[in-house]
Amino acid sequence: MTDQAPAPLAESPDSPDIPGKPVSASRTTLSHIMTHSDTNLLGTVHGGVIMKLVDDAAGAVAGRHSGGPAVTASMDEMAFLEPVRVGDLVHVKAQVNWTGRTSMEVGVRVLAERWNESAPATQVGSAYLVFAAVDADGKSRRVPPVISESERDRRRNQEAQIRRTHRLARRRAIMELREKRAADGIED
């Protein structure tokens, strides 16, 4: 038994009985140097290569935060801000922004710097991914709430809640449209 204070309790009303985890507990950076095998027909790094690195880093964060397997449920707003070139050292920084009962949003920033220069890295991309925590049978499992540690973390959490509201509204609107089309006898 230790004299440590108990872990803070849930910040999320969806998981009131699971102790929360601070953002820093799962934050990670994945770095990779880009080579010729990563290029597209234009000679820059293929967007799919960057997206895989984004998914890998976000998946590591989701697994760390949830304490087990987590699968990608969706990717929102993948933005490519600048091209990445062969010889760039790419850093993919990821952290949990928001948690629900069984899902979590992971925010990702992609930075690049020349492998042989001392200039600061520049942001070349960003994305938001939603992960669902699963058990060994692939069924949903609860995740710990995320505990913001800074004003920036709190802002990211609030923005994630807005994105979640928009995702749910979009899904509802699409389902309503499909139901209406089916009721009208229109087949897709």
mmCIF file of C-alpha atoms in Angstrom:
data_model
loop_
_atom_site.group_PDB
_atom_site.id
_atom_site.type_symbol
_atom_site.label_atom_id
_atom_site.label_comp_id
_atom_site.label_asym_id
_atom_site.label_seq_id
_atom_site.Cartn_x
_atom_site.Cartn_y
_atom_site.Cartn_z
ATOM 1 C CA MET A 1 0.000 0.000 0.000
ATOM 2 C CA THR A 2 1.319 3.480 -0.838
ATOM 3 C CA ASP A 3 0.552 6.912 0.506
ATOM 4 C CA GLN A 4 -0.348 8.214 -2.954
ATOM 5 C CA ALA A 5 -3.608 10.053 -3.378
ATOM 6 C CA PRO A 6 -6.215 8.131 -5.352
ATOM 7 C CA ALA A 7 -6.372 8.845 -9.053
ATOM 8 C CA PRO A 8 -8.745 11.691 -9.933
ATOM 9 C CA LEU A 9 -12.202 10.537 -10.834
ATOM 10 C CA ALA A 10 -13.966 10.982 -14.102
ATOM 11 C CA GLU A 11 -14.105 14.276 -15.915
ATOM 12 C CA SER A 12 -16.663 12.677 -18.229
ATOM 13 C CA PRO A 13 -20.190 11.963 -17.002
ATOM 14 C CA ASP A 14 -20.170 8.822 -19.168
ATOM 15 C CA SER A 15 -17.537 7.045 -17.044
ATOM 16 C CA PRO A 16 -18.095 8.103 -13.436
ATOM 17 C CA ASP A 17 -16.637 4.963 -11.842
ATOM 18 C CA ILE A 18 -13.342 4.677 -13.757
ATOM 19 C CA PRO A 19 -10.395 6.749 -12.512
ATOM 20 C CA GLY A 20 -9.233 9.273 -15.085
ATOM 21 C CA LYS A 21 -5.840 9.430 -16.765
ATOM 22 C CA PRO A 22 -3.971 12.632 -17.529
ATOM 23 C CA VAL A 23 -3.333 13.580 -21.149
ATOM 24 C CA SER A 24 0.424 13.170 -20.602
ATOM 25 C CA ALA A 25 0.051 9.492 -19.618
ATOM 26 C CA SER A 26 -0.511 8.454 -23.229
ATOM 27 C CA ARG A 27 0.839 11.360 -25.314
ATOM 28 C CA THR A 28 3.401 10.100 -27.823
ATOM 29 C CA THR A 29 5.599 11.084 -30.755
ATOM 30 C CA LEU A 30 6.402 8.762 -33.639
ATOM 31 C CA SER A 31 9.334 9.821 -35.867
ATOM 32 C CA HIS A 32 10.198 8.434 -39.287
ATOM 33 C CA ILE A 33 12.618 9.485 -42.022
ATOM 34 C CA MET A 34 11.066 9.598 -45.482
ATOM 35 C CA THR A 35 12.776 7.656 -48.268
ATOM 36 C CA HIS A 36 12.257 7.128 -51.996
ATOM 37 C CA SER A 37 9.970 4.173 -51.287
ATOM 38 C CA ASP A 38 7.519 6.635 -49.655
ATOM 39 C CA THR A 39 7.009 8.832 -52.730
ATOM 40 C CA ASN A 40 4.075 9.395 -55.059
ATOM 41 C CA LEU A 41 4.192 10.124 -58.800
ATOM 42 C CA LEU A 42 5.011 13.783 -58.105
ATOM 43 C CA GLY A 43 8.143 12.868 -56.145
ATOM 44 C CA THR A 44 6.819 13.988 -52.771
ATOM 45 C CA VAL A 45 5.787 11.689 -49.942
ATOM 46 C CA HIS A 46 2.491 9.905 -50.617
ATOM 47 C CA GLY A 47 -0.398 11.113 -48.458
ATOM 48 C CA GLY A 48 -1.231 7.501 -47.624
ATOM 49 C CA VAL A 49 2.203 7.056 -46.029
ATOM 50 C CA ILE A 50 1.543 10.070 -43.793
ATOM 51 C CA MET A 51 -1.972 8.796 -43.004
ATOM 52 C CA LYS A 52 -0.561 5.427 -41.911
ATOM 53 C CA LEU A 53 1.924 7.141 -39.593
ATOM 54 C CA VAL A 54 -0.950 9.243 -38.211
ATOM 55 C CA ASP A 55 -3.072 6.130 -37.600
ATOM 56 C CA ASP A 56 -0.118 4.277 -36.032
ATOM 57 C CA ALA A 57 0.667 7.098 -33.586
ATOM 58 C CA ALA A 58 -2.999 7.675 -32.750
ATOM 59 C CA GLY A 59 -3.524 3.941 -32.233
ATOM 60 C CA ALA A 60 -0.605 3.793 -29.809
ATOM 61 C CA VAL A 61 -2.071 6.694 -27.839
ATOM 62 C CA ALA A 62 -5.555 5.144 -27.803
ATOM 63 C CA GLY A 63 -4.185 1.795 -26.642
ATOM 64 C CA ARG A 64 -2.103 3.427 -23.919
ATOM 65 C CA HIS A 65 -4.967 5.553 -22.682
ATOM 66 C CA SER A 66 -7.546 2.773 -22.731
ATOM 67 C CA GLY A 67 -5.167 0.166 -21.336
ATOM 68 C CA GLY A 68 -5.676 -2.305 -24.166
ATOM 69 C CA PRO A 69 -6.729 -2.733 -27.773
ATOM 70 C CA ALA A 70 -8.459 0.121 -29.561
ATOM 71 C CA VAL A 71 -9.563 0.230 -33.188
ATOM 72 C CA THR A 72 -9.900 3.163 -35.559
ATOM 73 C CA ALA A 73 -13.566 4.111 -35.868
ATOM 74 C CA SER A 74 -13.143 7.240 -38.001
ATOM 75 C CA MET A 75 -10.689 9.826 -39.219
ATOM 76 C CA ASP A 76 -11.830 13.432 -39.365
ATOM 77 C CA GLU A 77 -10.276 16.451 -40.980
ATOM 78 C CA MET A 78 -7.008 15.010 -42.278
ATOM 79 C CA ALA A 79 -5.327 18.178 -43.492
ATOM 80 C CA PHE A 80 -2.153 18.231 -45.580
ATOM 81 C CA LEU A 81 -0.678 21.707 -45.101
ATOM 82 C CA GLU A 82 2.690 21.344 -46.871
ATOM 83 C CA PRO A 83 4.269 18.617 -48.997
ATOM 84 C CA VAL A 84 6.696 16.225 -47.312
ATOM 85 C CA ARG A 85 9.871 15.398 -49.212
ATOM 86 C CA VAL A 86 12.334 12.533 -49.356
ATOM 87 C CA GLY A 87 14.878 13.170 -46.613
ATOM 88 C CA ASP A 88 12.396 14.823 -44.280
ATOM 89 C CA LEU A 89 12.328 13.598 -40.711
ATOM 90 C CA VAL A 90 8.610 13.438 -39.894
ATOM 91 C CA HIS A 91 7.372 13.670 -36.306
ATOM 92 C CA VAL A 92 3.790 12.589 -35.615
ATOM 93 C CA LYS A 93 2.610 13.923 -32.237
ATOM 94 C CA ALA A 94 -0.602 12.491 -30.812
ATOM 95 C CA GLN A 95 -2.687 12.854 -27.670
ATOM 96 C CA VAL A 96 -6.153 12.024 -26.375
ATOM 97 C CA ASN A 97 -8.404 15.088 -26.621
ATOM 98 C CA TRP A 98 -11.719 13.663 -25.409
ATOM 99 C CA THR A 99 -13.174 10.434 -24.076
ATOM 100 C CA GLY A 100 -16.664 9.033 -23.998
ATOM 101 C CA ARG A 101 -17.853 5.768 -22.495
ATOM 102 C CA THR A 102 -16.065 3.441 -24.948
ATOM 103 C CA SER A 103 -14.509 5.809 -27.465
ATOM 104 C CA MET A 104 -11.914 8.561 -27.557
ATOM 105 C CA GLU A 105 -10.774 11.270 -29.937
ATOM 106 C CA VAL A 106 -7.050 11.487 -30.619
ATOM 107 C CA GLY A 107 -5.601 14.686 -32.066
ATOM 108 C CA VAL A 108 -2.510 14.436 -34.245
ATOM 109 C CA ARG A 109 -0.013 17.040 -35.458
ATOM 110 C CA VAL A 110 2.460 16.140 -38.213
ATOM 111 C CA LEU A 111 5.740 18.054 -38.313
ATOM 112 C CA ALA A 112 8.654 17.741 -40.749
ATOM 113 C CA GLU A 113 12.256 18.870 -40.732
ATOM 114 C CA ARG A 114 15.175 18.198 -43.045
ATOM 115 C CA TRP A 115 17.199 15.291 -41.716
ATOM 116 C CA ASN A 116 20.508 17.151 -42.170
ATOM 117 C CA GLU A 117 19.568 20.690 -41.122
ATOM 118 C CA SER A 118 19.100 22.300 -37.730
ATOM 119 C CA ALA A 119 16.094 24.427 -38.732
ATOM 120 C CA PRO A 120 12.964 23.964 -36.613
ATOM 121 C CA ALA A 121 10.324 21.503 -37.741
ATOM 122 C CA THR A 122 7.256 22.934 -39.465
ATOM 123 C CA GLN A 123 3.705 21.649 -39.226
ATOM 124 C CA VAL A 124 2.775 19.818 -42.427
ATOM 125 C CA GLY A 125 -0.482 18.156 -41.398
ATOM 126 C CA SER A 126 -3.080 17.429 -38.753
ATOM 127 C CA ALA A 127 -5.905 15.005 -38.132
ATOM 128 C CA TYR A 128 -8.512 13.892 -35.623
ATOM 129 C CA LEU A 129 -9.270 10.208 -35.211
ATOM 130 C CA VAL A 130 -11.900 8.424 -33.150
ATOM 131 C CA PHE A 131 -10.959 5.098 -31.597
ATOM 132 C CA ALA A 132 -13.173 2.522 -29.926
ATOM 133 C CA ALA A 133 -11.731 0.421 -27.116
ATOM 134 C CA VAL A 134 -12.378 -3.300 -27.571
ATOM 135 C CA ASP A 135 -11.832 -6.440 -25.520
ATOM 136 C CA ALA A 136 -10.316 -9.732 -26.703
ATOM 137 C CA ASP A 137 -13.635 -10.659 -28.360
ATOM 138 C CA GLY A 138 -13.880 -7.344 -30.225
ATOM 139 C CA LYS A 139 -16.681 -6.043 -27.995
ATOM 140 C CA SER A 140 -16.714 -2.462 -26.718
ATOM 141 C CA ARG A 141 -15.140 -1.782 -23.358
ATOM 142 C CA ARG A 142 -15.064 1.259 -21.092
ATOM 143 C CA VAL A 143 -12.241 3.799 -21.275
ATOM 144 C CA PRO A 144 -10.896 6.025 -18.528
ATOM 145 C CA PRO A 145 -11.853 9.688 -18.753
ATOM 146 C CA VAL A 146 -9.089 12.000 -19.920
ATOM 147 C CA ILE A 147 -7.864 14.614 -17.447
ATOM 148 C CA SER A 148 -6.754 17.901 -18.996
ATOM 149 C CA GLU A 149 -3.496 19.231 -17.569
ATOM 150 C CA SER A 150 -3.271 22.626 -19.249
ATOM 151 C CA GLU A 151 -5.386 25.342 -20.780
ATOM 152 C CA ARG A 152 -4.417 23.968 -24.205
ATOM 153 C CA ASP A 153 -5.685 20.499 -23.194
ATOM 154 C CA ARG A 154 -8.977 22.037 -22.017
ATOM 155 C CA ARG A 155 -9.366 23.897 -25.325
ATOM 156 C CA ARG A 156 -8.652 20.714 -27.283
ATOM 157 C CA ASN A 157 -11.233 18.846 -25.173
ATOM 158 C CA GLN A 158 -13.895 21.492 -25.823
ATOM 159 C CA GLU A 159 -13.173 21.489 -29.562
ATOM 160 C CA ALA A 160 -13.351 17.674 -29.594
ATOM 161 C CA GLN A 161 -16.808 17.832 -28.010
ATOM 162 C CA ILE A 162 -17.919 20.177 -30.813
ATOM 163 C CA ARG A 163 -16.563 17.769 -33.451
ATOM 164 C CA ARG A 164 -18.378 14.885 -31.727
ATOM 165 C CA THR A 165 -21.663 16.817 -31.781
ATOM 166 C CA HIS A 166 -21.174 17.464 -35.502
ATOM 167 C CA ARG A 167 -20.311 13.814 -36.237
ATOM 168 C CA LEU A 168 -23.452 12.610 -34.449
ATOM 169 C CA ALA A 169 -25.658 15.224 -36.157
ATOM 170 C CA ARG A 170 -24.241 14.315 -39.572
ATOM 171 C CA ARG A 171 -24.833 10.598 -38.931
ATOM 172 C CA ARG A 172 -28.427 11.283 -37.781
ATOM 173 C CA ALA A 173 -29.141 13.433 -40.849
ATOM 174 C CA ILE A 174 -27.776 10.773 -43.209
ATOM 175 C CA MET A 175 -29.800 8.014 -41.531
ATOM 176 C CA GLU A 176 -32.976 10.129 -41.697
ATOM 177 C CA LEU A 177 -32.375 10.794 -45.401
ATOM 178 C CA ARG A 178 -31.834 7.089 -46.096
ATOM 179 C CA GLU A 179 -34.992 6.155 -44.163
ATOM 180 C CA LYS A 180 -36.989 8.746 -46.118
ATOM 181 C CA ARG A 181 -35.639 7.507 -49.444
ATOM 182 C CA ALA A 182 -36.453 3.919 -48.470
ATOM 183 C CA ALA A 183 -39.969 4.953 -47.385
ATOM 184 C CA ASP A 184 -40.409 6.712 -50.745
ATOM 185 C CA GLY A 185 -39.349 3.503 -52.512
ATOM 186 C CA ILE A 186 -36.096 4.924 -53.803
ATOM 187 C CA GLU A 187 -33.357 2.283 -53.943
ATOM 188 C CA ASP A 188 -29.672 3.133 -53.882
#
